[in-house]
């Protein structure tokens, strides 16, 4: 097993040398290089409500401590989601506009980018698909498919865990949630990567290619919508939207926005936590030993990985009016990034936050699913998938060994893995 626990000391020295006023925590390269931690440690310590005046995202605030994040996330009266829920790269946005030319820009506005009272009815329309009774029906299907994935893995040969397991399980579950053609399931994870990447990263090579793929995605889901609209109501997400009175007449851009929200939301938490759990258990072999000795720790380990990995690094809001947060005045119109990834390492809230401990007393106490009206609607589906895959892993394999450094996502939003080389030495 290779040494994958080296802390980048150079990053600590680099961050300490940057004038506080010039610190820009949203630099995607730091996330890709896994050198973000000293940035957030310094901000929590010195300037927990921090203003970055100039950046690729324009002017924005960073909220880095647990209590301040919670205060913003639960205050939908003063903070709006309607202008987007991420930091927006202004240069990339301009390049996108140039590439589109005179063509209409299809920027969907799903319910995550709505404020109340519009948000509630649309969220409620899809909620039954993620309700406990439906999750219970889905669980045996997920378990069967997880077993098929794991039984197909090579023994004693290196392979990419992200591609063979994390993406595949996520694609299978998304296909089930959408009642999407199963043979085309990998299109769902591909489209998620297309949405969340810009040219030069992930599968995106150009704006033209990105738009072409997104038009294919929207066209495919429009066809599914038309089919479900004329069919008997089902329990899949498209049927729920098509037959609910609050959503069946929604404008096209709202439907497209909801499709993107459900694809990305259903992909990133599960996929990156599956990868993150294998990686962190390898970096913390004593915790892996605990898990093998006591499989009842799987749900706790899953929650600890969701905290420690934090699959979505931030969510953003825009202030509707002047608001005081942490002693600072955020002006009306200012964009605010709630850095969940930092709040999940807040020393004032979590004991030994930088340690990966799978048997914590309160493992589900984390910010990764958000709070308030926009709390992740599919969090229980994600936890179900993650629990099942690890139950099936422990039945089959004494251990999974990471044999190389991961390739991480170039993004300040999706905090994840592009690849993770592993070997499974033997079966049980």
Coordinates of C-alpha atoms in Angstrom, one line a residue:
X1 CA 0.0 0.0 0.0
X2 CA 1.5 3.3 -1.0
X3 CA 1.9 6.3 1.3
X4 CA -1.0 8.7 0.4
X5 CA -1.1 10.7 3.7
X6 CA 1.5 13.4 2.9
X7 CA 0.4 16.9 3.9
X8 CA 1.4 19.6 1.4
X9 CA 3.5 21.8 3.7
X10 CA 4.4 24.1 0.8
X11 CA 0.7 25.0 0.6
X12 CA 0.7 26.1 4.3
X13 CA 3.6 28.4 3.7
X14 CA 2.1 29.8 0.5
X15 CA -1.3 30.7 2.1
X16 CA 0.3 32.4 5.1
X17 CA 2.2 34.7 2.8
X18 CA -0.8 36.0 1.0
X19 CA -2.3 39.3 2.3
X20 CA -5.6 38.5 3.9
X21 CA -7.5 40.9 1.7
X22 CA -6.2 39.1 -1.4
X23 CA -7.1 35.6 -0.3
X24 CA -9.5 34.0 -2.8
X25 CA -10.7 30.6 -1.5
X26 CA -12.5 29.8 -4.7
X27 CA -9.4 29.0 -6.8
X28 CA -10.3 25.7 -8.4
X29 CA -6.6 24.6 -8.8
X30 CA -6.3 24.4 -5.0
X31 CA -9.2 22.0 -4.9
X32 CA -7.7 19.9 -7.6
X33 CA -4.3 19.9 -5.8
X34 CA -5.9 19.2 -2.4
X35 CA -4.2 22.3 -1.0
X36 CA -7.3 24.1 0.1
X37 CA -7.2 23.3 3.8
X38 CA -4.8 25.9 4.9
X39 CA -6.9 28.6 3.2
X40 CA -10.0 27.7 5.2
X41 CA -8.0 27.2 8.4
X42 CA -6.7 30.7 8.1
X43 CA -10.1 32.2 7.3
X44 CA -11.8 30.5 10.2
X45 CA -9.1 31.8 12.5
X46 CA -8.6 35.3 11.1
X47 CA -11.6 36.4 9.0
X48 CA -14.5 33.9 9.1
X49 CA -16.8 36.3 7.1
X50 CA -14.3 37.2 4.4
X51 CA -14.7 39.6 1.4
X52 CA -12.8 38.8 -1.8
X53 CA -13.0 42.1 -3.8
X54 CA -11.6 40.8 -7.1
X55 CA -11.5 37.3 -8.5
X56 CA -12.6 35.2 -11.4
X57 CA -16.0 35.1 -9.7
X58 CA -16.2 38.8 -9.2
X59 CA -16.8 40.2 -5.7
X60 CA -18.0 37.7 -3.2
X61 CA -18.1 36.9 0.5
X62 CA -16.9 33.6 2.1
X63 CA -18.6 32.2 5.1
X64 CA -16.3 29.6 6.7
X65 CA -17.6 28.8 10.3
X66 CA -20.3 26.4 11.1
X67 CA -22.6 28.8 13.0
X68 CA -22.4 31.5 10.3
X69 CA -23.0 29.0 7.5
X70 CA -26.1 27.7 9.4
X71 CA -27.4 31.3 9.9
X72 CA -27.2 32.1 6.2
X73 CA -28.4 28.7 5.0
X74 CA -31.6 28.9 7.1
X75 CA -32.3 32.5 6.3
X76 CA -34.2 32.4 3.0
X77 CA -35.9 35.6 3.8
X78 CA -32.7 37.6 3.5
X79 CA -30.7 35.4 1.1
X80 CA -31.9 34.4 -2.3
X81 CA -31.1 31.4 -4.5
X82 CA -32.8 32.9 -7.6
X83 CA -29.5 34.2 -9.1
X84 CA -27.7 30.9 -8.9
X85 CA -26.4 28.6 -6.2
X86 CA -22.7 28.6 -7.1
X87 CA -19.9 31.1 -7.6
X88 CA -20.0 32.0 -11.2
X89 CA -16.8 32.3 -13.2
X90 CA -17.3 35.6 -15.0
X91 CA -14.7 34.9 -17.7
X92 CA -16.1 31.5 -18.5
X93 CA -19.6 33.0 -18.6
X94 CA -18.4 35.6 -21.2
X95 CA -16.8 32.9 -23.3
X96 CA -20.0 30.9 -23.2
X97 CA -22.0 33.9 -24.4
X98 CA -19.6 34.4 -27.3
X99 CA -19.7 30.7 -28.3
X100 CA -23.5 30.8 -28.2
X101 CA -23.7 33.8 -30.5
X102 CA -27.3 34.5 -31.4
X103 CA -28.6 31.2 -30.2
X104 CA -30.8 31.2 -27.1
X105 CA -29.0 30.4 -23.9
X106 CA -30.7 27.5 -22.2
X107 CA -29.9 28.2 -18.6
X108 CA -32.5 26.1 -16.7
X109 CA -33.9 27.4 -13.4
X110 CA -34.8 24.3 -11.4
X111 CA -36.4 24.5 -7.9
X112 CA -33.0 24.8 -6.2
X113 CA -32.7 28.2 -7.8
X114 CA -36.1 29.3 -6.6
X115 CA -37.2 31.2 -3.5
X116 CA -40.4 30.6 -1.6
X117 CA -43.2 30.4 -2.4
X118 CA -42.3 29.0 -5.8
X119 CA -39.7 26.6 -4.5
X120 CA -41.9 24.5 -2.1
X121 CA -44.4 23.1 -4.6
X122 CA -41.8 22.0 -7.1
X123 CA -39.7 20.3 -4.5
X124 CA -42.8 18.6 -3.1
X125 CA -43.6 17.2 -6.5
X126 CA -40.4 15.1 -6.6
X127 CA -40.2 14.3 -2.9
X128 CA -42.3 11.1 -3.0
X129 CA -39.7 9.4 -5.2
X130 CA -37.2 9.9 -2.3
X131 CA -39.7 9.0 0.5
X132 CA -38.8 6.2 2.9
X133 CA -41.4 3.8 1.4
X134 CA -40.0 4.2 -2.1
X135 CA -36.4 4.0 -0.9
X136 CA -37.3 0.7 0.8
X137 CA -38.7 -0.6 -2.6
X138 CA -35.6 0.6 -4.4
X139 CA -33.0 -0.9 -1.9
X140 CA -33.2 -4.5 -3.2
X141 CA -32.7 -3.4 -6.7
X142 CA -29.7 -1.3 -5.7
X143 CA -28.3 -4.2 -3.7
X144 CA -28.6 -6.6 -6.7
X145 CA -26.9 -4.2 -9.0
X146 CA -24.2 -3.3 -6.5
X147 CA -23.4 -7.1 -6.2
X148 CA -23.2 -7.3 -10.0
X149 CA -20.8 -4.4 -10.2
X150 CA -18.5 -5.8 -7.5
X151 CA -18.6 -9.4 -8.8
X152 CA -17.4 -8.1 -12.2
X153 CA -14.2 -6.4 -10.8
X154 CA -10.8 -7.9 -11.5
X155 CA -8.8 -9.5 -8.7
X156 CA -5.1 -8.7 -8.4
X157 CA -5.1 -6.2 -11.3
X158 CA -5.1 -2.4 -11.0
X159 CA -8.3 -0.6 -12.2
X160 CA -10.0 2.8 -11.8
X161 CA -12.5 2.6 -8.9
X162 CA -14.2 5.8 -10.0
X163 CA -15.1 4.4 -13.4
X164 CA -15.8 0.8 -12.5
X165 CA -17.7 1.3 -9.3
X166 CA -18.6 4.9 -8.3
X167 CA -19.9 6.0 -11.6
X168 CA -21.5 2.7 -12.4
X169 CA -23.5 2.4 -9.2
X170 CA -24.6 6.1 -9.4
X171 CA -25.6 5.6 -13.1
X172 CA -27.7 2.5 -12.2
X173 CA -29.5 4.3 -9.4
X174 CA -30.1 7.5 -11.4
X175 CA -31.6 5.3 -14.2
X176 CA -33.9 3.7 -11.7
X177 CA -35.0 7.1 -10.2
X178 CA -35.7 8.5 -13.7
X179 CA -37.0 5.2 -15.2
X180 CA -34.3 6.0 -17.8
X181 CA -33.3 3.5 -20.5
X182 CA -30.9 1.2 -18.5
X183 CA -28.6 0.5 -21.5
X184 CA -28.0 4.3 -21.8
X185 CA -27.4 4.9 -18.0
X186 CA -23.8 6.2 -18.3
X187 CA -25.1 9.1 -20.3
X188 CA -26.5 10.4 -17.0
X189 CA -23.1 10.6 -15.3
X190 CA -21.6 11.9 -18.5
X191 CA -24.1 14.7 -18.7
X192 CA -23.5 15.5 -15.0
X193 CA -19.8 15.9 -15.8
X194 CA -20.6 18.1 -18.8
X195 CA -22.8 20.4 -16.8
X196 CA -20.2 20.9 -14.0
X197 CA -17.1 21.3 -16.1
X198 CA -15.8 24.0 -18.4
X199 CA -13.6 23.4 -21.5
X200 CA -10.3 21.8 -20.7
X201 CA -11.7 19.8 -17.8
X202 CA -13.6 16.6 -17.3
X203 CA -15.1 15.5 -20.6
X204 CA -15.6 19.0 -22.0
X205 CA -13.3 20.0 -24.8
X206 CA -15.1 23.1 -26.1
X207 CA -18.1 25.3 -25.5
X208 CA -19.6 24.0 -28.8
X209 CA -19.2 20.4 -27.6
X210 CA -20.7 21.3 -24.2
X211 CA -23.8 22.9 -25.8
X212 CA -24.2 20.0 -28.2
X213 CA -24.2 17.5 -25.4
X214 CA -26.6 19.5 -23.3
X215 CA -29.0 19.8 -26.2
X216 CA -28.9 16.1 -26.5
X217 CA -29.6 15.7 -22.8
X218 CA -32.5 18.2 -22.9
X219 CA -33.9 16.5 -26.0
X220 CA -33.8 13.1 -24.4
X221 CA -35.6 14.2 -21.3
X222 CA -38.2 16.2 -23.3
X223 CA -39.0 12.9 -25.1
X224 CA -39.3 11.1 -21.7
X225 CA -41.5 14.0 -20.5
X226 CA -43.9 13.6 -23.5
X227 CA -44.1 9.9 -23.0
X228 CA -44.8 10.1 -19.3
X229 CA -47.4 13.0 -19.7
X230 CA -49.6 10.7 -21.8
X231 CA -49.0 7.6 -19.6
X232 CA -50.4 6.5 -16.2
X233 CA -48.7 8.3 -13.3
X234 CA -45.6 6.5 -12.1
X235 CA -43.2 6.9 -9.2
X236 CA -40.2 8.0 -11.2
X237 CA -39.0 11.6 -11.1
X238 CA -40.2 12.6 -14.6
X239 CA -43.6 11.1 -14.0
X240 CA -43.9 13.0 -10.7
X241 CA -43.1 16.3 -12.4
X242 CA -45.3 15.6 -15.4
X243 CA -48.4 14.7 -13.4
X244 CA -48.2 17.1 -10.4
X245 CA -50.4 20.1 -10.9
X246 CA -47.7 22.4 -9.6
X247 CA -45.2 21.3 -12.3
X248 CA -47.0 19.8 -15.3
X249 CA -47.3 23.3 -16.9
X250 CA -43.9 24.6 -15.9
X251 CA -42.0 26.5 -18.6
X252 CA -39.4 24.6 -20.6
X253 CA -36.4 26.2 -18.9
X254 CA -37.7 25.2 -15.5
X255 CA -38.1 21.6 -16.6
X256 CA -34.6 21.7 -18.0
X257 CA -33.3 23.2 -14.8
X258 CA -34.9 20.5 -12.7
X259 CA -33.4 17.8 -14.9
X260 CA -29.9 19.3 -14.4
X261 CA -30.5 19.6 -10.6
X262 CA -31.7 16.0 -10.3
X263 CA -28.9 14.6 -12.5
X264 CA -26.1 16.5 -10.7
X265 CA -27.6 16.2 -7.3
X266 CA -28.1 12.4 -7.7
X267 CA -24.6 12.0 -9.1
X268 CA -22.1 13.9 -7.1
X269 CA -22.8 13.1 -3.4
X270 CA -23.0 9.3 -3.9
X271 CA -20.2 9.0 -6.5
X272 CA -17.6 11.1 -4.7
X273 CA -18.4 9.6 -1.3
X274 CA -18.0 6.1 -2.6
X275 CA -14.6 7.1 -3.9
X276 CA -13.8 9.2 -0.9
X277 CA -14.5 6.3 1.5
X278 CA -12.1 4.0 -0.2
X279 CA -9.4 6.7 -0.3
X280 CA -9.8 7.7 3.4
X281 CA -10.0 4.2 4.7
X282 CA -6.7 3.6 3.0
X283 CA -5.2 6.7 4.5
X284 CA -6.5 5.7 7.9
X285 CA -5.8 1.9 8.1
X286 CA -6.9 1.7 11.8
X287 CA -10.3 3.0 10.8
X288 CA -10.5 0.4 8.0
X289 CA -9.6 -2.3 10.6
X290 CA -12.5 -1.1 12.8
X291 CA -14.9 -1.3 9.9
X292 CA -13.8 -4.8 8.9
X293 CA -14.1 -6.0 12.5
X294 CA -17.5 -4.4 12.9
X295 CA -19.7 -3.9 9.8
X296 CA -22.4 -2.3 11.9
X297 CA -20.2 0.8 11.7
X298 CA -21.0 1.2 8.0
X299 CA -23.7 3.8 8.4
X300 CA -21.5 5.8 10.7
X301 CA -18.6 5.5 8.3
X302 CA -20.8 6.7 5.5
X303 CA -21.8 9.8 7.4
X304 CA -18.2 10.5 8.5
X305 CA -17.1 10.3 4.9
X306 CA -19.8 12.7 3.7
X307 CA -18.6 15.2 6.3
X308 CA -14.9 14.6 5.7
X309 CA -15.1 14.5 1.9
X310 CA -17.9 17.2 1.6
X311 CA -18.9 16.3 -2.0
X312 CA -20.2 19.8 -2.8
X313 CA -17.7 22.4 -1.4
X314 CA -20.1 25.3 -1.3
X315 CA -23.5 26.7 -2.0
X316 CA -24.0 30.4 -2.9
X317 CA -26.8 32.9 -2.2
X318 CA -27.3 36.6 -3.0
X319 CA -28.3 39.0 -0.2
X320 CA -31.8 40.6 -0.8
X321 CA -31.0 43.4 1.6
X322 CA -28.2 44.5 3.9
X323 CA -27.6 41.8 6.4
X324 CA -25.1 41.4 9.3
X325 CA -23.3 38.1 9.6
X326 CA -20.5 37.5 12.0
X327 CA -20.1 41.2 12.7
X328 CA -19.8 42.2 9.0
X329 CA -22.4 43.9 6.9
X330 CA -23.2 42.1 3.7
X331 CA -24.8 44.5 1.3
X332 CA -27.9 43.9 -0.8
X333 CA -26.9 42.3 -4.1
X334 CA -23.7 40.7 -2.7
X335 CA -23.0 37.1 -3.6
X336 CA -22.2 34.9 -0.6
X337 CA -20.5 31.5 -0.7
X338 CA -21.3 29.2 2.2
X339 CA -18.2 26.9 2.4
X340 CA -19.6 23.6 3.7
X341 CA -16.2 22.1 3.2
X342 CA -14.8 24.6 5.8
X343 CA -17.7 24.4 8.2
X344 CA -17.3 20.6 8.3
X345 CA -13.8 21.2 9.7
X346 CA -14.8 23.9 12.2
X347 CA -12.7 23.3 15.3
X348 CA -15.2 25.2 17.5
X349 CA -18.0 22.8 16.5
X350 CA -16.4 19.4 15.8
X351 CA -13.9 17.6 18.0
X352 CA -10.7 16.7 16.1
X353 CA -12.3 17.8 12.8
X354 CA -9.3 17.0 10.6
X355 CA -9.3 13.4 11.8
X356 CA -11.3 10.7 10.0
X357 CA -13.1 8.8 12.7
X358 CA -15.8 6.4 11.6
X359 CA -17.3 5.8 15.1
X360 CA -17.9 9.4 16.1
X361 CA -20.6 10.0 18.7
X362 CA -22.8 12.0 16.3
X363 CA -21.6 11.1 12.8
X364 CA -24.6 12.6 11.0
X365 CA -23.8 16.1 12.4
X366 CA -22.4 17.7 9.3
X367 CA -23.2 20.5 6.8
X368 CA -22.9 18.5 3.5
X369 CA -26.6 18.2 2.8
X370 CA -27.3 21.9 3.7
X371 CA -30.0 23.2 6.0
X372 CA -33.3 25.1 5.6
X373 CA -35.7 24.9 2.7
X374 CA -33.0 23.8 0.3
X375 CA -31.7 20.9 2.3
X376 CA -30.7 18.1 -0.1
X377 CA -33.9 16.3 -1.1
X378 CA -32.1 13.0 -2.0
X379 CA -29.9 12.7 1.1
X380 CA -31.6 9.4 2.2
X381 CA -31.2 7.9 -1.2
X382 CA -27.5 8.7 -1.2
X383 CA -27.1 7.2 2.3
X384 CA -29.0 4.1 1.2
X385 CA -26.7 3.5 -1.8
X386 CA -23.5 4.1 0.2
X387 CA -24.6 1.8 3.0
X388 CA -25.5 -1.0 0.6
X389 CA -22.4 -0.8 -1.5
X390 CA -20.2 -1.1 1.6
X391 CA -22.2 -4.0 3.0
X392 CA -21.7 -5.8 -0.3
X393 CA -18.0 -4.8 -0.4
X394 CA -17.3 -6.3 3.1
X395 CA -19.0 -9.5 2.1
X396 CA -16.6 -10.0 -0.8
X397 CA -13.3 -8.4 -0.3
X398 CA -10.8 -8.4 2.7
X399 CA -9.6 -5.1 1.6
X400 CA -9.3 -2.6 -1.3
X401 CA -5.9 -1.1 -1.8
X402 CA -5.3 2.4 -3.2
X403 CA -2.2 2.1 -5.4
X404 CA -1.7 5.6 -6.7
X405 CA -2.6 9.2 -6.2
X406 CA -6.2 10.2 -7.2
X407 CA -6.9 12.7 -9.9
X408 CA -9.2 15.3 -8.3
X409 CA -11.9 17.4 -9.9
X410 CA -10.9 20.9 -11.1
X411 CA -13.8 22.7 -9.4
X412 CA -14.5 24.9 -6.4
X413 CA -18.1 23.4 -6.4
X414 CA -17.9 19.7 -7.0
X415 CA -15.3 18.3 -4.6
X416 CA -14.5 14.9 -6.0
X417 CA -12.4 12.4 -7.8
X418 CA -11.9 11.9 -11.5
X419 CA -9.9 8.7 -11.0
X420 CA -8.7 6.5 -8.1
X421 CA -6.3 3.6 -9.0
X422 CA -6.9 0.5 -6.8
X423 CA -6.2 -3.2 -6.5
X424 CA -8.3 -5.8 -4.9
X425 CA -5.8 -8.5 -3.8
X426 CA -8.3 -11.3 -3.1
X427 CA -11.9 -12.3 -2.5
X428 CA -13.2 -13.5 0.9

